[in-house]
Amino acid sequence: MSDGPKTIEINDCVFCESHGKEVCSDCDYDGREDNDGFYGFDHTDRDGLEAPPYSFNKDGVPQCKKHGGAGCNLCFGWKKQITRARTAAKKAGRK
């Protein structure tokens, strides 16, 4: 019996483990509400984020492949990306 899709936390944001997506139809997973709440936002119908290519360091912590950092704000700057996605959703008339 499954408890739902497996997830992975990357720099304080949660994604489906198999595909690195915040909203994944293959895994039936939607982490937008949790991730929005973590950053102090109310949930809105915005596009989901997708993690850039990552690997794991020796401690098992995800790190971006481009810069090799677990806390890389260039690749894993989720608050900024969520803010942009929320603005785009608002402009598109979604709530």
Short mmCIF file of N, CA, C and O in Angstrom, two decimals:
data_model
loop_
_atom_site.label_atom_id
_atom_site.label_comp_id
_atom_site.label_asym_id
_atom_site.label_seq_id
_atom_site.Cartn_x
_atom_site.Cartn_y
_atom_site.Cartn_z
N MET A 1 0.85 -1.19 0.00
CA MET A 1 0.00 0.00 0.00
C MET A 1 0.88 1.24 0.00
O MET A 1 1.81 1.38 0.78
N SER A 2 0.57 2.18 -0.85
CA SER A 2 1.39 3.38 -1.01
C SER A 2 0.79 4.54 -0.22
O SER A 2 -0.42 4.68 -0.10
N ASP A 3 1.67 5.36 0.32
CA ASP A 3 1.23 6.56 1.05
C ASP A 3 1.25 7.78 0.14
O ASP A 3 1.33 8.90 0.61
N GLY A 4 1.20 7.59 -1.16
CA GLY A 4 1.26 8.69 -2.11
C GLY A 4 2.62 8.75 -2.77
O GLY A 4 3.49 7.91 -2.51
N PRO A 5 2.80 9.75 -3.60
CA PRO A 5 4.06 9.84 -4.34
C PRO A 5 5.24 10.16 -3.42
O PRO A 5 5.09 10.83 -2.41
N LYS A 6 6.40 9.64 -3.79
CA LYS A 6 7.61 9.96 -3.05
C LYS A 6 8.03 11.37 -3.43
O LYS A 6 7.93 11.78 -4.58
N THR A 7 8.50 12.10 -2.44
CA THR A 7 8.91 13.48 -2.66
C THR A 7 10.35 13.68 -2.24
O THR A 7 10.92 12.87 -1.51
N ILE A 8 10.91 14.77 -2.72
CA ILE A 8 12.27 15.15 -2.36
C ILE A 8 12.28 16.63 -2.02
O ILE A 8 11.61 17.43 -2.69
N GLU A 9 12.99 16.99 -0.97
CA GLU A 9 13.12 18.40 -0.59
C GLU A 9 14.44 18.92 -1.14
O GLU A 9 15.50 18.35 -0.89
N ILE A 10 14.34 19.99 -1.90
CA ILE A 10 15.52 20.63 -2.48
C ILE A 10 15.54 22.08 -2.03
O ILE A 10 14.68 22.87 -2.45
N ASN A 11 16.46 22.42 -1.17
CA ASN A 11 16.61 23.78 -0.66
C ASN A 11 15.27 24.35 -0.17
O ASN A 11 14.86 25.43 -0.57
N ASP A 12 14.56 23.58 0.66
CA ASP A 12 13.32 23.98 1.32
C ASP A 12 12.07 23.91 0.45
O ASP A 12 11.01 24.33 0.89
N CYS A 13 12.15 23.41 -0.76
CA CYS A 13 10.97 23.24 -1.61
C CYS A 13 10.80 21.75 -1.89
O CYS A 13 11.78 21.02 -1.99
N VAL A 14 9.55 21.30 -2.03
CA VAL A 14 9.28 19.89 -2.20
C VAL A 14 8.82 19.60 -3.63
O VAL A 14 7.99 20.33 -4.20
N PHE A 15 9.37 18.53 -4.21
CA PHE A 15 9.08 18.11 -5.58
C PHE A 15 8.83 16.61 -5.60
O PHE A 15 9.23 15.90 -4.67
N CYS A 16 8.22 16.11 -6.69
CA CYS A 16 8.12 14.65 -6.82
C CYS A 16 9.54 14.13 -7.03
O CYS A 16 10.36 14.75 -7.71
N GLU A 17 9.83 13.03 -6.40
CA GLU A 17 11.18 12.49 -6.44
C GLU A 17 11.56 11.96 -7.82
O GLU A 17 12.69 12.10 -8.27
N SER A 18 10.61 11.37 -8.52
CA SER A 18 10.90 10.73 -9.81
C SER A 18 11.21 11.71 -10.93
O SER A 18 12.02 11.42 -11.80
N HIS A 19 10.54 12.88 -10.92
CA HIS A 19 10.65 13.79 -12.06
C HIS A 19 11.13 15.20 -11.70
O HIS A 19 11.36 16.01 -12.59
N GLY A 20 11.24 15.51 -10.42
CA GLY A 20 11.70 16.84 -10.00
C GLY A 20 10.71 17.94 -10.31
O GLY A 20 11.09 19.07 -10.55
N LYS A 21 9.41 17.60 -10.28
CA LYS A 21 8.37 18.59 -10.59
C LYS A 21 7.55 18.90 -9.36
O LYS A 21 7.23 18.03 -8.56
N GLU A 22 7.16 20.16 -9.26
CA GLU A 22 6.30 20.59 -8.16
C GLU A 22 4.87 20.13 -8.42
O GLU A 22 4.12 19.81 -7.50
N VAL A 23 4.48 20.09 -9.68
CA VAL A 23 3.18 19.56 -10.09
C VAL A 23 3.47 18.47 -11.12
O VAL A 23 3.99 18.76 -12.19
N CYS A 24 3.15 17.24 -10.77
CA CYS A 24 3.48 16.10 -11.64
C CYS A 24 2.24 15.24 -11.86
O CYS A 24 1.74 14.62 -10.92
N SER A 25 1.76 15.22 -13.10
CA SER A 25 0.58 14.40 -13.40
C SER A 25 0.94 12.91 -13.39
O SER A 25 0.10 12.07 -13.06
N ASP A 26 2.17 12.56 -13.74
CA ASP A 26 2.59 11.16 -13.73
C ASP A 26 2.55 10.58 -12.31
O ASP A 26 2.21 9.41 -12.12
N CYS A 27 2.92 11.39 -11.34
CA CYS A 27 2.98 10.94 -9.94
C CYS A 27 1.73 11.34 -9.14
O CYS A 27 1.63 11.02 -7.96
N ASP A 28 0.82 12.07 -9.78
CA ASP A 28 -0.35 12.60 -9.09
C ASP A 28 0.07 13.40 -7.85
O ASP A 28 -0.39 13.15 -6.74
N TYR A 29 0.98 14.35 -8.07
CA TYR A 29 1.53 15.14 -6.97
C TYR A 29 1.39 16.63 -7.28
O TYR A 29 1.62 17.06 -8.41
N ASP A 30 1.01 17.40 -6.28
CA ASP A 30 0.95 18.85 -6.38
C ASP A 30 1.44 19.44 -5.06
O ASP A 30 0.75 19.39 -4.05
N GLY A 31 2.64 20.00 -5.07
CA GLY A 31 3.24 20.56 -3.86
C GLY A 31 3.16 22.08 -3.77
O GLY A 31 3.80 22.67 -2.90
N ARG A 32 2.39 22.71 -4.67
CA ARG A 32 2.35 24.18 -4.68
C ARG A 32 1.85 24.77 -3.38
O ARG A 32 2.42 25.75 -2.88
N GLU A 33 0.80 24.21 -2.81
CA GLU A 33 0.24 24.77 -1.58
C GLU A 33 1.25 24.72 -0.43
O GLU A 33 1.44 25.70 0.29
N ASP A 34 1.92 23.58 -0.29
CA ASP A 34 2.94 23.46 0.78
C ASP A 34 4.10 24.42 0.54
O ASP A 34 4.58 25.08 1.47
N ASN A 35 4.58 24.48 -0.68
CA ASN A 35 5.72 25.35 -0.98
C ASN A 35 5.35 26.82 -0.85
O ASN A 35 6.13 27.62 -0.32
N ASP A 36 4.15 27.20 -1.31
CA ASP A 36 3.69 28.59 -1.13
C ASP A 36 3.63 28.94 0.35
O ASP A 36 4.11 29.99 0.77
N GLY A 37 3.05 28.03 1.13
CA GLY A 37 2.90 28.27 2.57
C GLY A 37 4.24 28.41 3.28
O GLY A 37 4.40 29.22 4.18
N PHE A 38 5.24 27.61 2.86
CA PHE A 38 6.55 27.69 3.48
C PHE A 38 7.13 29.09 3.34
O PHE A 38 7.78 29.60 4.24
N TYR A 39 6.89 29.73 2.19
CA TYR A 39 7.43 31.07 1.94
C TYR A 39 6.46 32.18 2.34
O TYR A 39 6.69 33.34 2.04
N GLY A 40 5.37 31.82 3.02
CA GLY A 40 4.45 32.82 3.55
C GLY A 40 3.41 33.32 2.56
O GLY A 40 2.77 34.34 2.80
N PHE A 41 3.22 32.60 1.46
CA PHE A 41 2.23 32.99 0.46
C PHE A 41 0.94 32.20 0.65
O PHE A 41 0.98 31.04 1.08
N ASP A 42 -0.19 32.81 0.31
CA ASP A 42 -1.43 32.07 0.21
C ASP A 42 -1.37 31.28 -1.09
O ASP A 42 -0.77 31.71 -2.07
N HIS A 43 -2.03 30.13 -1.10
CA HIS A 43 -2.01 29.30 -2.31
C HIS A 43 -2.75 30.00 -3.44
O HIS A 43 -3.80 30.61 -3.24
N THR A 44 -2.19 29.91 -4.63
CA THR A 44 -2.83 30.45 -5.83
C THR A 44 -2.61 29.45 -6.95
O THR A 44 -1.70 28.62 -6.91
N ASP A 45 -3.45 29.51 -7.96
CA ASP A 45 -3.35 28.60 -9.11
C ASP A 45 -2.27 29.09 -10.05
O ASP A 45 -2.53 29.73 -11.05
N ARG A 46 -1.04 28.80 -9.72
CA ARG A 46 0.10 29.21 -10.53
C ARG A 46 0.72 27.99 -11.18
O ARG A 46 0.46 26.85 -10.78
N ASP A 47 1.56 28.21 -12.18
CA ASP A 47 2.29 27.11 -12.80
C ASP A 47 3.27 26.52 -11.79
O ASP A 47 3.82 27.24 -10.94
N GLY A 48 3.50 25.24 -11.89
CA GLY A 48 4.42 24.56 -10.99
C GLY A 48 5.87 24.79 -11.38
O GLY A 48 6.19 25.06 -12.54
N LEU A 49 6.74 24.67 -10.40
CA LEU A 49 8.17 24.80 -10.63
C LEU A 49 8.74 23.45 -11.04
O LEU A 49 8.14 22.40 -10.78
N GLU A 50 9.90 23.49 -11.65
CA GLU A 50 10.61 22.26 -11.98
C GLU A 50 12.06 22.43 -11.56
O GLU A 50 12.70 23.44 -11.88
N ALA A 51 12.57 21.46 -10.85
CA ALA A 51 13.94 21.52 -10.38
C ALA A 51 14.90 21.39 -11.56
O ALA A 51 14.68 20.56 -12.44
N PRO A 52 15.95 22.21 -11.59
CA PRO A 52 16.97 22.04 -12.62
C PRO A 52 17.75 20.74 -12.36
O PRO A 52 17.60 20.14 -11.29
N PRO A 53 18.56 20.31 -13.30
CA PRO A 53 19.33 19.08 -13.07
C PRO A 53 20.11 19.15 -11.75
O PRO A 53 20.73 20.16 -11.44
N TYR A 54 20.02 18.05 -11.00
CA TYR A 54 20.72 18.01 -9.71
C TYR A 54 21.31 16.62 -9.49
O TYR A 54 20.94 15.65 -10.14
N SER A 55 22.24 16.56 -8.58
CA SER A 55 22.83 15.30 -8.13
C SER A 55 22.86 15.36 -6.61
O SER A 55 22.35 16.31 -6.02
N PHE A 56 23.45 14.37 -5.99
CA PHE A 56 23.52 14.34 -4.53
C PHE A 56 24.97 14.42 -4.08
O PHE A 56 25.84 13.77 -4.66
N ASN A 57 25.20 15.22 -3.04
CA ASN A 57 26.55 15.29 -2.49
C ASN A 57 26.80 14.06 -1.62
O ASN A 57 25.93 13.21 -1.47
N LYS A 58 27.98 13.99 -1.02
CA LYS A 58 28.35 12.81 -0.22
C LYS A 58 27.45 12.59 0.99
O LYS A 58 27.36 11.48 1.51
N ASP A 59 26.75 13.65 1.42
CA ASP A 59 25.83 13.54 2.55
C ASP A 59 24.41 13.20 2.11
O ASP A 59 23.50 13.16 2.93
N GLY A 60 24.21 13.02 0.80
CA GLY A 60 22.89 12.69 0.29
C GLY A 60 21.98 13.88 0.09
O GLY A 60 20.77 13.72 -0.08
N VAL A 61 22.54 15.08 0.11
CA VAL A 61 21.76 16.31 -0.05
C VAL A 61 21.78 16.71 -1.53
O VAL A 61 22.85 16.73 -2.15
N PRO A 62 20.62 17.05 -2.11
CA PRO A 62 20.60 17.46 -3.51
C PRO A 62 21.42 18.74 -3.72
O PRO A 62 21.37 19.66 -2.90
N GLN A 63 22.17 18.78 -4.82
CA GLN A 63 22.92 19.97 -5.19
C GLN A 63 22.75 20.19 -6.68
O GLN A 63 22.60 19.24 -7.44
N CYS A 64 22.77 21.45 -7.10
CA CYS A 64 22.62 21.73 -8.52
C CYS A 64 23.84 21.21 -9.27
O CYS A 64 24.96 21.24 -8.75
N LYS A 65 23.61 20.73 -10.48
CA LYS A 65 24.73 20.21 -11.27
C LYS A 65 25.56 21.34 -11.85
O LYS A 65 26.75 21.20 -12.05
N LYS A 66 24.92 22.47 -12.12
CA LYS A 66 25.63 23.57 -12.76
C LYS A 66 26.69 24.19 -11.87
O LYS A 66 27.79 24.48 -12.30
N HIS A 67 26.34 24.43 -10.59
CA HIS A 67 27.25 25.12 -9.67
C HIS A 67 27.77 24.23 -8.55
O HIS A 67 28.66 24.62 -7.81
N GLY A 68 27.15 23.06 -8.37
CA GLY A 68 27.60 22.13 -7.35
C GLY A 68 27.29 22.53 -5.93
O GLY A 68 27.95 22.09 -5.01
N GLY A 69 26.26 23.35 -5.75
CA GLY A 69 25.93 23.81 -4.40
C GLY A 69 24.56 23.33 -3.95
O GLY A 69 23.58 23.40 -4.69
N ALA A 70 24.48 22.84 -2.70
CA ALA A 70 23.21 22.38 -2.15
C ALA A 70 22.27 23.56 -1.88
O ALA A 70 21.06 23.42 -1.97
N GLY A 71 22.81 24.70 -1.55
CA GLY A 71 21.99 25.88 -1.27
C GLY A 71 22.09 26.91 -2.38
O GLY A 71 21.96 28.10 -2.12
N CYS A 72 22.31 26.46 -3.60
CA CYS A 72 22.51 27.38 -4.73
C CYS A 72 21.25 28.21 -5.00
O CYS A 72 20.24 27.69 -5.46
N ASN A 73 21.32 29.49 -4.70
CA ASN A 73 20.16 30.35 -4.92
C ASN A 73 19.98 30.75 -6.38
O ASN A 73 18.92 31.25 -6.75
N LEU A 74 21.00 30.55 -7.20
CA LEU A 74 20.82 30.80 -8.63
C LEU A 74 19.91 29.74 -9.24
O LEU A 74 19.02 30.05 -10.03
N CYS A 75 20.13 28.49 -8.88
CA CYS A 75 19.32 27.40 -9.41
C CYS A 75 18.13 27.05 -8.53
O CYS A 75 17.08 26.66 -9.02
N PHE A 76 18.32 27.17 -7.22
CA PHE A 76 17.28 26.78 -6.27
C PHE A 76 16.69 27.99 -5.55
O PHE A 76 16.31 27.91 -4.39
N GLY A 77 16.57 29.12 -6.22
CA GLY A 77 15.99 30.32 -5.63
C GLY A 77 14.48 30.29 -5.75
O GLY A 77 13.87 31.03 -6.52
N TRP A 78 13.88 29.39 -4.98
CA TRP A 78 12.45 29.11 -5.14
C TRP A 78 11.55 30.28 -4.82
O TRP A 78 10.53 30.48 -5.50
N LYS A 79 11.87 31.07 -3.81
CA LYS A 79 10.98 32.18 -3.44
C LYS A 79 10.84 33.15 -4.61
O LYS A 79 9.73 33.58 -4.94
N LYS A 80 11.94 33.46 -5.27
CA LYS A 80 11.89 34.35 -6.42
C LYS A 80 11.10 33.71 -7.56
O LYS A 80 10.29 34.38 -8.21
N GLN A 81 11.30 32.43 -7.78
CA GLN A 81 10.59 31.74 -8.85
C GLN A 81 9.09 31.64 -8.56
O GLN A 81 8.26 31.81 -9.46
N ILE A 82 8.74 31.39 -7.30
CA ILE A 82 7.33 31.34 -6.92
C ILE A 82 6.69 32.71 -7.09
O ILE A 82 5.57 32.84 -7.59
N THR A 83 7.41 33.76 -6.69
CA THR A 83 6.89 35.13 -6.84
C THR A 83 6.61 35.43 -8.31
O THR A 83 5.55 35.99 -8.64
N ARG A 84 7.53 35.06 -9.20
CA ARG A 84 7.31 35.28 -10.64
C ARG A 84 6.11 34.49 -11.15
O ARG A 84 5.31 35.01 -11.92
N ALA A 85 5.99 33.24 -10.73
CA ALA A 85 4.88 32.40 -11.17
C ALA A 85 3.55 32.94 -10.65
O ALA A 85 2.53 32.91 -11.36
N ARG A 86 3.53 33.47 -9.43
CA ARG A 86 2.31 34.06 -8.87
C ARG A 86 1.92 35.32 -9.65
O ARG A 86 0.74 35.53 -9.93
N THR A 87 2.90 36.12 -10.01
CA THR A 87 2.63 37.33 -10.79
C THR A 87 2.07 36.97 -12.16
O THR A 87 1.10 37.58 -12.62
N ALA A 88 2.65 35.97 -12.80
CA ALA A 88 2.18 35.53 -14.11
C ALA A 88 0.75 34.98 -14.02
O ALA A 88 -0.08 35.25 -14.89
N ALA A 89 0.44 34.24 -12.96
CA ALA A 89 -0.90 33.70 -12.77
C ALA A 89 -1.91 34.83 -12.55
O ALA A 89 -3.03 34.79 -13.08
N LYS A 90 -1.50 35.83 -11.80
CA LYS A 90 -2.39 36.97 -11.55
C LYS A 90 -2.68 37.71 -12.85
O LYS A 90 -3.83 38.08 -13.13
N LYS A 91 -1.65 37.93 -13.66
CA LYS A 91 -1.84 38.60 -14.94
C LYS A 91 -2.73 37.79 -15.87
O LYS A 91 -3.46 38.35 -16.68
N ALA A 92 -2.67 36.46 -15.76
CA ALA A 92 -3.49 35.59 -16.59
C ALA A 92 -4.91 35.44 -16.04
O ALA A 92 -5.74 34.78 -16.65
N GLY A 93 -5.17 36.04 -14.88
CA GLY A 93 -6.51 36.02 -14.30
C GLY A 93 -6.82 34.79 -13.47
O GLY A 93 -7.98 34.51 -13.18
N ARG A 94 -5.79 34.04 -13.08
CA ARG A 94 -6.01 32.87 -12.23
C ARG A 94 -5.90 33.28 -10.77
O ARG A 94 -5.17 34.20 -10.42
N LYS A 95 -6.61 32.57 -9.91
CA LYS A 95 -6.56 32.88 -8.49
C LYS A 95 -6.14 31.69 -7.69
O LYS A 95 -6.47 30.62 -7.82
#
